[in-house]
Amino acid sequence: MEEVWPVEPRDDATMDEKEPRGGDGAEIILSVKDLTVGFGSNIVLDKLNLDIYRGEILGFVGASGTGKSVLMRTVLRLLPRRSGSIKILGVEYDEVSEEERMELDMRLGVLFQHGALFSSLTVMENIQVPMREYLNLPQDLMDELARLKIDMVGLAPEAADKFPSELSGGMIKRAALARALALDPDLVFLDEPTSGLDPIGAAEFDNLIAKLRDTLGLTVYMVTHDLDSLFSVCDRIAVLGQKRVLVEGTIEDMLTCDDDWVKSYFRGKRARSIVRDGDKKAS
Ligand SMILES: Nc1ncnc2c1ncn2[C@@H]1O[C@H](COP(=O)(O)OP(=O)(O)OP(=O)(O)O)[C@@H](O)[C@H]1O
Ligand SMILES: [Mg+2]
């Protein structure tokens, strides 16, 4: 893949130099400080703080309507903020030129909660949308790159010429992920990527995300309600509540947390069977 990619290799993204995931001294790829976002009198996020480290999968959870999607959209500058700072790859968005902003945007991939693909475009054309927006490449090179992404996300080559209406839910998620990866981003935002998938399809998608983290050094910000994902692939978890990040840490930290919502979420009826299965596997 590296041979055909026209952009210079990034000197800061090689796997060998990468610090351990989330460990002390790991590079902070996204840093949100004192972020406040609201709509009219409805303050959704109030002085929220969150760091994401390079090469980790961060699972972001919280009750419905607490602002998980709002945070993601604000970080992507699709929603305005009242105050606070957002640094991506060490750079404050507001302080860079238009050109530098485009370069930053190219290093981010997104899979939105709703409306994952353009229905009037084939899978191949969907994947090429970001390429057309940001790069000036000949068509045959874009076709080649799109085919690489299709393969990377585990879709059959025939999927390239299909329209979204001809795909299963799982295939649509994979195609949307391929589009999010179109520009070889450093950081991808996934908003509930496994919702609507059956448990086996969801587990396969989780494995794919983990594989991309391990092979590409991808950093993943994943909003999810899927306890299986949280237990199986997330390196760290952050819980949104009371308009801020209530707790963050490993799954073990979540299991010993005293907060009532966190307790019932991670140690409730549904979670307990996963913990039990995990114990069985471990023993
Ligand atoms: N564009 C908007 N205009 C006004 N209010 C909005 C807008 N977008 C979101 N909100 C409000 O912000 C709050 C948080 O919404 P958000 O979509 O972020 O929730 P969520 O945590 O992603 O929920 P879910 O788990 O159901 O996806 C809600 O009260 C919602 O009504
Ligand atoms: Mg949401």
mmCIF file of C-alpha atoms and ligand atoms in Angstrom:
data_model
loop_
_atom_site.group_PDB
_atom_site.id
_atom_site.type_symbol
_atom_site.label_atom_id
_atom_site.label_comp_id
_atom_site.label_asym_id
_atom_site.label_seq_id
_atom_site.Cartn_x
_atom_site.Cartn_y
_atom_site.Cartn_z
ATOM 1 C CA MET A 1 0.000 0.000 0.000
ATOM 2 C CA GLU A 2 2.816 2.386 0.867
ATOM 3 C CA GLU A 3 4.224 2.103 -2.673
ATOM 4 C CA VAL A 4 1.175 3.584 -4.344
ATOM 5 C CA TRP A 5 0.275 6.181 -1.750
ATOM 6 C CA PRO A 6 1.412 9.545 -3.062
ATOM 7 C CA VAL A 7 1.754 11.333 0.254
ATOM 8 C CA GLU A 8 5.157 11.392 1.972
ATOM 9 C CA PRO A 9 5.381 8.921 4.866
ATOM 10 C CA ARG A 10 4.702 10.604 8.185
ATOM 11 C CA ASP A 11 7.784 10.755 10.315
ATOM 12 C CA ASP A 12 5.752 10.723 13.524
ATOM 13 C CA ALA A 13 3.603 7.695 12.799
ATOM 14 C CA THR A 14 5.918 4.726 12.558
ATOM 15 C CA MET A 15 4.981 1.737 14.666
ATOM 16 C CA ASP A 16 8.493 1.228 16.026
ATOM 17 C CA GLU A 17 8.660 4.632 17.617
ATOM 18 C CA LYS A 18 5.177 4.361 19.068
ATOM 19 C CA GLU A 19 4.900 4.547 22.841
ATOM 20 C CA PRO A 20 2.901 1.836 24.584
ATOM 21 C CA ARG A 21 -0.836 2.410 24.299
ATOM 22 C CA GLY A 22 -2.060 4.918 26.822
ATOM 23 C CA GLY A 23 1.032 4.402 28.967
ATOM 24 C CA ASP A 24 2.996 7.146 30.666
ATOM 25 C CA GLY A 25 4.604 9.377 28.098
ATOM 26 C CA ALA A 26 2.379 8.181 25.229
ATOM 27 C CA GLU A 27 1.683 10.853 22.635
ATOM 28 C CA ILE A 28 -1.629 12.627 23.130
ATOM 29 C CA ILE A 29 -3.283 12.719 19.716
ATOM 30 C CA LEU A 30 -6.454 14.547 20.790
ATOM 31 C CA SER A 31 -6.716 16.809 23.787
ATOM 32 C CA VAL A 32 -9.990 18.437 24.811
ATOM 33 C CA LYS A 33 -9.830 20.981 27.641
ATOM 34 C CA ASP A 34 -12.674 22.712 29.459
ATOM 35 C CA LEU A 35 -15.010 22.249 26.516
ATOM 36 C CA THR A 36 -18.469 23.774 26.830
ATOM 37 C CA VAL A 37 -21.108 23.185 24.140
ATOM 38 C CA GLY A 38 -24.790 24.100 24.250
ATOM 39 C CA PHE A 39 -27.888 24.778 22.208
ATOM 40 C CA GLY A 40 -29.761 27.826 23.484
ATOM 41 C CA SER A 41 -30.265 27.295 27.197
ATOM 42 C CA ASN A 42 -29.452 23.565 26.937
ATOM 43 C CA ILE A 43 -25.834 23.130 28.023
ATOM 44 C CA VAL A 44 -24.844 19.659 26.780
ATOM 45 C CA LEU A 45 -21.153 19.597 27.698
ATOM 46 C CA ASP A 46 -19.771 21.688 30.543
ATOM 47 C CA LYS A 47 -16.007 22.106 30.947
ATOM 48 C CA LEU A 48 -15.322 18.611 29.623
ATOM 49 C CA ASN A 49 -11.748 17.268 29.579
ATOM 50 C CA LEU A 50 -10.526 14.274 27.576
ATOM 51 C CA ASP A 51 -7.202 13.026 26.196
ATOM 52 C CA ILE A 52 -6.761 10.293 23.607
ATOM 53 C CA TYR A 53 -3.380 8.602 23.132
ATOM 54 C CA ARG A 54 -1.877 7.505 19.852
ATOM 55 C CA GLY A 55 -2.538 3.870 18.986
ATOM 56 C CA GLU A 56 -5.336 3.224 21.468
ATOM 57 C CA ILE A 57 -8.979 2.311 21.039
ATOM 58 C CA LEU A 58 -10.945 4.554 23.347
ATOM 59 C CA GLY A 59 -14.502 3.421 24.026
ATOM 60 C CA PHE A 60 -16.789 6.332 24.775
ATOM 61 C CA VAL A 61 -19.999 5.509 26.631
ATOM 62 C CA GLY A 62 -22.828 7.336 28.331
ATOM 63 C CA ALA A 63 -26.612 7.259 28.545
ATOM 64 C CA SER A 64 -28.564 8.180 25.427
ATOM 65 C CA GLY A 65 -28.777 11.935 24.918
ATOM 66 C CA THR A 66 -25.812 12.799 27.153
ATOM 67 C CA GLY A 67 -23.833 14.335 24.271
ATOM 68 C CA LYS A 68 -21.550 11.641 22.851
ATOM 69 C CA SER A 69 -22.369 12.538 19.261
ATOM 70 C CA VAL A 70 -22.285 16.256 20.098
ATOM 71 C CA LEU A 71 -18.739 15.896 21.430
ATOM 72 C CA MET A 72 -17.628 14.058 18.313
ATOM 73 C CA ARG A 73 -19.229 16.638 16.027
ATOM 74 C CA THR A 74 -17.690 19.484 18.018
ATOM 75 C CA VAL A 75 -14.223 17.961 17.803
ATOM 76 C CA LEU A 76 -14.739 17.692 14.040
ATOM 77 C CA ARG A 77 -15.782 21.383 13.980
ATOM 78 C CA LEU A 78 -19.255 20.552 12.711
ATOM 79 C CA LEU A 79 -20.731 22.198 15.810
ATOM 80 C CA PRO A 80 -19.560 25.415 17.474
ATOM 81 C CA ARG A 81 -18.285 25.472 21.033
ATOM 82 C CA ARG A 82 -18.961 28.075 23.693
ATOM 83 C CA SER A 83 -15.508 27.776 25.225
ATOM 84 C CA GLY A 84 -12.580 25.454 25.740
ATOM 85 C CA SER A 85 -9.776 24.205 23.540
ATOM 86 C CA ILE A 86 -9.419 21.252 21.181
ATOM 87 C CA LYS A 87 -5.952 20.183 20.120
ATOM 88 C CA ILE A 88 -5.521 17.556 17.430
ATOM 89 C CA LEU A 89 -2.038 16.163 16.782
ATOM 90 C CA GLY A 90 -0.690 18.884 19.028
ATOM 91 C CA VAL A 91 -2.293 21.670 17.021
ATOM 92 C CA GLU A 92 -5.082 23.998 18.113
ATOM 93 C CA TYR A 93 -7.580 24.117 15.246
ATOM 94 C CA ASP A 94 -8.420 27.772 15.702
ATOM 95 C CA GLU A 95 -4.827 28.836 15.441
ATOM 96 C CA VAL A 96 -3.915 27.365 12.060
ATOM 97 C CA SER A 97 -4.218 28.591 8.496
ATOM 98 C CA GLU A 98 -6.882 27.257 6.127
ATOM 99 C CA GLU A 99 -4.258 25.136 4.379
ATOM 100 C CA GLU A 100 -2.993 23.589 7.627
ATOM 101 C CA ARG A 101 -6.585 22.931 8.660
ATOM 102 C CA MET A 102 -7.138 20.915 5.503
ATOM 103 C CA GLU A 103 -4.008 18.917 6.258
ATOM 104 C CA LEU A 104 -5.314 18.235 9.756
ATOM 105 C CA ASP A 105 -8.749 17.240 8.435
ATOM 106 C CA MET A 106 -7.096 14.744 6.117
ATOM 107 C CA ARG A 107 -5.612 12.979 9.111
ATOM 108 C CA LEU A 108 -9.055 12.331 10.611
ATOM 109 C CA GLY A 109 -11.531 9.700 9.447
ATOM 110 C CA VAL A 110 -15.181 9.581 10.442
ATOM 111 C CA LEU A 111 -17.973 7.036 10.532
ATOM 112 C CA PHE A 112 -21.171 8.837 11.542
ATOM 113 C CA GLN A 113 -23.944 7.299 13.623
ATOM 114 C CA HIS A 114 -26.550 7.802 10.906
ATOM 115 C CA GLY A 115 -26.361 8.022 7.125
ATOM 116 C CA ALA A 116 -23.111 6.180 6.700
ATOM 117 C CA LEU A 117 -22.924 6.268 2.873
ATOM 118 C CA PHE A 118 -24.243 8.279 -0.074
ATOM 119 C CA SER A 119 -27.044 6.122 -1.484
ATOM 120 C CA SER A 120 -26.622 7.314 -5.073
ATOM 121 C CA LEU A 121 -22.939 6.351 -5.224
ATOM 122 C CA THR A 122 -21.382 2.896 -5.445
ATOM 123 C CA VAL A 123 -19.093 1.659 -2.681
ATOM 124 C CA MET A 124 -16.072 2.561 -4.810
ATOM 125 C CA GLU A 125 -17.397 6.074 -5.474
ATOM 126 C CA ASN A 126 -18.236 6.546 -1.803
ATOM 127 C CA ILE A 127 -14.683 5.691 -0.792
ATOM 128 C CA GLN A 128 -13.379 8.133 -3.369
ATOM 129 C CA VAL A 129 -15.402 11.078 -2.019
ATOM 130 C CA PRO A 130 -12.689 12.165 0.465
ATOM 131 C CA MET A 131 -9.996 11.565 -2.150
ATOM 132 C CA ARG A 132 -11.759 13.908 -4.581
ATOM 133 C CA GLU A 133 -12.230 16.476 -1.848
ATOM 134 C CA TYR A 134 -8.643 16.571 -0.645
ATOM 135 C CA LEU A 135 -6.370 15.059 -3.284
ATOM 136 C CA ASN A 136 -5.882 15.586 -6.951
ATOM 137 C CA LEU A 137 -5.297 12.056 -8.213
ATOM 138 C CA PRO A 138 -5.858 10.346 -11.536
ATOM 139 C CA GLN A 139 -8.929 8.116 -11.653
ATOM 140 C CA ASP A 140 -7.042 4.843 -12.072
ATOM 141 C CA LEU A 141 -4.960 5.545 -8.966
ATOM 142 C CA MET A 142 -8.113 6.399 -6.975
ATOM 143 C CA ASP A 143 -9.661 3.126 -8.195
ATOM 144 C CA GLU A 144 -6.595 1.212 -7.077
ATOM 145 C CA LEU A 145 -6.577 2.900 -3.665
ATOM 146 C CA ALA A 146 -10.313 2.295 -3.201
ATOM 147 C CA ARG A 147 -9.843 -1.405 -4.013
ATOM 148 C CA LEU A 148 -7.095 -1.597 -1.382
ATOM 149 C CA LYS A 149 -9.447 -0.112 1.212
ATOM 150 C CA ILE A 150 -12.231 -2.498 0.204
ATOM 151 C CA ASP A 151 -9.876 -5.395 0.762
ATOM 152 C CA MET A 152 -8.564 -3.898 3.997
ATOM 153 C CA VAL A 153 -12.032 -3.858 5.584
ATOM 154 C CA GLY A 154 -12.769 -7.430 4.520
ATOM 155 C CA LEU A 155 -15.246 -6.786 1.706
ATOM 156 C CA ALA A 156 -15.211 -8.884 -1.462
ATOM 157 C CA PRO A 157 -13.900 -7.106 -4.591
ATOM 158 C CA GLU A 158 -17.403 -7.353 -6.142
ATOM 159 C CA ALA A 159 -18.709 -4.970 -3.459
ATOM 160 C CA ALA A 160 -16.925 -2.102 -5.240
ATOM 161 C CA ASP A 161 -19.649 -1.605 -7.833
ATOM 162 C CA LYS A 162 -22.619 -2.160 -5.550
ATOM 163 C CA PHE A 163 -24.891 0.590 -4.249
ATOM 164 C CA PRO A 164 -25.598 0.822 -0.491
ATOM 165 C CA SER A 165 -29.147 -0.526 -1.021
ATOM 166 C CA GLU A 166 -27.613 -3.748 -2.342
ATOM 167 C CA LEU A 167 -25.510 -4.327 0.796
ATOM 168 C CA SER A 168 -26.254 -5.906 4.175
ATOM 169 C CA GLY A 169 -25.990 -3.806 7.334
ATOM 170 C CA GLY A 170 -22.591 -5.278 8.152
ATOM 171 C CA MET A 171 -21.307 -4.624 4.649
ATOM 172 C CA ILE A 172 -22.485 -0.999 4.853
ATOM 173 C CA LYS A 173 -20.538 -0.530 8.099
ATOM 174 C CA ARG A 174 -17.426 -1.975 6.479
ATOM 175 C CA ALA A 175 -17.836 0.194 3.392
ATOM 176 C CA ALA A 176 -18.293 3.257 5.610
ATOM 177 C CA LEU A 177 -15.155 2.293 7.491
ATOM 178 C CA ALA A 178 -13.310 1.980 4.177
ATOM 179 C CA ARG A 179 -14.397 5.523 3.358
ATOM 180 C CA ALA A 180 -13.247 6.724 6.789
ATOM 181 C CA LEU A 181 -9.853 5.164 6.018
ATOM 182 C CA ALA A 182 -9.682 6.587 2.485
ATOM 183 C CA LEU A 183 -6.962 9.130 3.288
ATOM 184 C CA ASP A 184 -4.964 6.904 5.664
ATOM 185 C CA PRO A 185 -5.960 8.897 8.764
ATOM 186 C CA ASP A 186 -4.118 8.872 12.095
ATOM 187 C CA LEU A 187 -7.340 9.058 14.092
ATOM 188 C CA VAL A 188 -10.789 7.682 13.266
ATOM 189 C CA PHE A 189 -14.052 8.574 14.947
ATOM 190 C CA LEU A 190 -16.642 5.803 14.952
ATOM 191 C CA ASP A 191 -20.109 6.608 16.269
ATOM 192 C CA GLU A 192 -21.778 3.330 17.291
ATOM 193 C CA PRO A 193 -20.161 1.290 14.527
ATOM 194 C CA THR A 194 -21.634 -2.046 15.627
ATOM 195 C CA SER A 195 -25.202 -0.941 16.350
ATOM 196 C CA GLY A 196 -27.668 -2.956 14.300
ATOM 197 C CA LEU A 197 -25.231 -5.779 13.671
ATOM 198 C CA ASP A 198 -25.822 -9.291 14.954
ATOM 199 C CA PRO A 199 -23.392 -10.371 17.709
ATOM 200 C CA ILE A 200 -21.164 -12.301 15.303
ATOM 201 C CA GLY A 201 -21.058 -9.444 12.789
ATOM 202 C CA ALA A 202 -20.318 -7.022 15.634
ATOM 203 C CA ALA A 203 -17.491 -9.215 16.960
ATOM 204 C CA GLU A 204 -16.004 -9.436 13.456
ATOM 205 C CA PHE A 205 -16.150 -5.666 13.136
ATOM 206 C CA ASP A 206 -14.444 -5.301 16.536
ATOM 207 C CA ASN A 207 -11.688 -7.654 15.439
ATOM 208 C CA LEU A 208 -11.218 -5.645 12.273
ATOM 209 C CA ILE A 209 -10.835 -2.424 14.282
ATOM 210 C CA ALA A 210 -8.283 -4.083 16.577
ATOM 211 C CA LYS A 211 -6.382 -5.385 13.557
ATOM 212 C CA LEU A 212 -6.233 -1.898 12.036
ATOM 213 C CA ARG A 213 -4.967 -0.513 15.330
ATOM 214 C CA ASP A 214 -2.257 -3.162 15.441
ATOM 215 C CA THR A 215 -1.210 -3.056 11.786
ATOM 216 C CA LEU A 216 -1.649 0.637 10.945
ATOM 217 C CA GLY A 217 -1.110 2.098 14.401
ATOM 218 C CA LEU A 218 -4.554 3.647 14.033
ATOM 219 C CA THR A 219 -6.039 5.568 16.950
ATOM 220 C CA VAL A 220 -9.753 4.941 17.396
ATOM 221 C CA TYR A 221 -12.364 7.006 19.190
ATOM 222 C CA MET A 222 -15.389 4.749 19.364
ATOM 223 C CA VAL A 223 -18.753 5.783 20.722
ATOM 224 C CA THR A 224 -20.542 2.583 21.615
ATOM 225 C CA HIS A 225 -23.314 0.993 23.645
ATOM 226 C CA ASP A 226 -21.913 -2.414 22.847
ATOM 227 C CA LEU A 227 -20.648 -4.042 26.028
ATOM 228 C CA ASP A 228 -18.914 -6.786 24.065
ATOM 229 C CA SER A 229 -16.825 -4.165 22.242
ATOM 230 C CA LEU A 230 -15.985 -2.442 25.501
ATOM 231 C CA PHE A 231 -14.837 -5.667 27.079
ATOM 232 C CA SER A 232 -13.035 -7.113 24.091
ATOM 233 C CA VAL A 233 -11.253 -4.396 22.099
ATOM 234 C CA CYS A 234 -11.214 -1.089 23.959
ATOM 235 C CA ASP A 235 -7.895 -0.192 25.589
ATOM 236 C CA ARG A 236 -9.510 2.517 27.652
ATOM 237 C CA ILE A 237 -13.032 3.657 28.380
ATOM 238 C CA ALA A 238 -14.402 7.114 29.112
ATOM 239 C CA VAL A 239 -17.871 7.604 30.554
ATOM 240 C CA LEU A 240 -19.871 10.724 29.766
ATOM 241 C CA GLY A 241 -22.235 11.882 32.490
ATOM 242 C CA GLN A 242 -23.243 15.135 34.184
ATOM 243 C CA LYS A 243 -22.037 16.995 31.073
ATOM 244 C CA ARG A 244 -18.423 15.878 31.460
ATOM 245 C CA VAL A 245 -16.182 12.805 31.499
ATOM 246 C CA LEU A 246 -17.260 11.220 34.733
ATOM 247 C CA VAL A 247 -14.644 8.464 34.839
ATOM 248 C CA GLU A 248 -12.015 7.093 32.507
ATOM 249 C CA GLY A 249 -9.785 4.054 32.713
ATOM 250 C CA THR A 250 -9.552 0.397 31.842
ATOM 251 C CA ILE A 251 -12.426 -2.049 31.941
ATOM 252 C CA GLU A 252 -11.110 -3.167 35.350
ATOM 253 C CA ASP A 253 -11.420 0.429 36.562
ATOM 254 C CA MET A 254 -15.033 0.477 35.333
ATOM 255 C CA LEU A 255 -15.800 -2.742 37.194
ATOM 256 C CA THR A 256 -14.555 -1.296 40.480
ATOM 257 C CA CYS A 257 -16.024 2.196 40.001
ATOM 258 C CA ASP A 258 -18.475 3.392 42.638
ATOM 259 C CA ASP A 259 -20.635 5.609 40.433
ATOM 260 C CA ASP A 260 -24.192 4.223 40.279
ATOM 261 C CA TRP A 261 -24.627 4.556 36.513
ATOM 262 C CA VAL A 262 -21.222 3.024 35.802
ATOM 263 C CA LYS A 263 -21.972 0.221 38.243
ATOM 264 C CA SER A 264 -25.292 -0.684 36.694
ATOM 265 C CA TYR A 265 -23.903 -0.352 33.168
ATOM 266 C CA PHE A 266 -20.794 -2.480 33.594
ATOM 267 C CA ARG A 267 -21.966 -4.791 36.338
ATOM 268 C CA GLY A 268 -25.658 -5.048 35.426
ATOM 269 C CA LYS A 269 -27.420 -8.166 34.203
ATOM 270 C CA ARG A 270 -26.193 -7.924 30.596
ATOM 271 C CA ALA A 271 -22.627 -7.176 31.570
ATOM 272 C CA ARG A 272 -22.380 -9.972 34.113
ATOM 273 C CA SER A 273 -22.668 -12.720 31.507
ATOM 274 C CA ILE A 274 -19.769 -11.157 29.574
ATOM 275 C CA VAL A 275 -17.644 -10.943 32.722
ATOM 276 C CA ARG A 276 -18.482 -14.588 33.468
ATOM 277 C CA ASP A 277 -17.590 -15.681 29.923
ATOM 278 C CA GLY A 278 -14.354 -13.744 30.189
ATOM 279 C CA ASP A 279 -13.525 -15.520 33.459
ATOM 280 C CA LYS A 280 -14.195 -18.876 31.829
ATOM 281 C CA LYS A 281 -11.897 -18.049 28.933
ATOM 282 C CA ALA A 282 -9.179 -16.846 31.278
ATOM 283 C CA SER A 283 -9.274 -19.957 33.464
HETATM 284 N N1 LIG B 1 -28.101 20.245 16.378
HETATM 285 C C1 LIG B 1 -28.670 20.232 17.586
HETATM 286 N N2 LIG B 1 -29.485 21.231 17.980
HETATM 287 C C2 LIG B 1 -30.041 21.228 19.206
HETATM 288 N N3 LIG B 1 -29.848 20.266 20.124
HETATM 289 C C3 LIG B 1 -29.067 19.241 19.793
HETATM 290 C C4 LIG B 1 -28.422 19.158 18.511
HETATM 291 N N4 LIG B 1 -27.680 18.029 18.469
HETATM 292 C C5 LIG B 1 -27.849 17.429 19.667
HETATM 293 N N5 LIG B 1 -28.667 18.152 20.464
HETATM 294 C C6 LIG B 1 -29.021 17.815 21.845
HETATM 295 O O1 LIG B 1 -27.833 17.497 22.548
HETATM 296 C C7 LIG B 1 -28.056 16.437 23.463
HETATM 297 C C8 LIG B 1 -27.042 15.332 23.235
HETATM 298 O O2 LIG B 1 -27.292 14.708 21.981
HETATM 299 P P1 LIG B 1 -26.355 13.600 21.364
HETATM 300 O O3 LIG B 1 -26.885 13.284 20.015
HETATM 301 O O4 LIG B 1 -24.953 14.023 21.470
HETATM 302 O O5 LIG B 1 -26.611 12.377 22.357
HETATM 303 P P2 LIG B 1 -25.870 10.972 22.379
HETATM 304 O O6 LIG B 1 -25.150 10.854 23.682
HETATM 305 O O7 LIG B 1 -25.085 10.796 21.141
HETATM 306 O O8 LIG B 1 -27.122 9.976 22.406
HETATM 307 P P3 LIG B 1 -27.332 8.532 21.679
HETATM 308 O O9 LIG B 1 -26.642 7.530 22.544
HETATM 309 O O10 LIG B 1 -28.825 8.354 21.715
HETATM 310 O O11 LIG B 1 -26.779 8.617 20.295
HETATM 311 C C9 LIG B 1 -29.510 16.017 23.285
HETATM 312 O O12 LIG B 1 -30.262 16.662 24.296
HETATM 313 C C10 LIG B 1 -29.874 16.550 21.921
HETATM 314 O O13 LIG B 1 -31.235 16.852 21.858
HETATM 315 MG MG MG B 2 -25.232 9.610 19.455
#
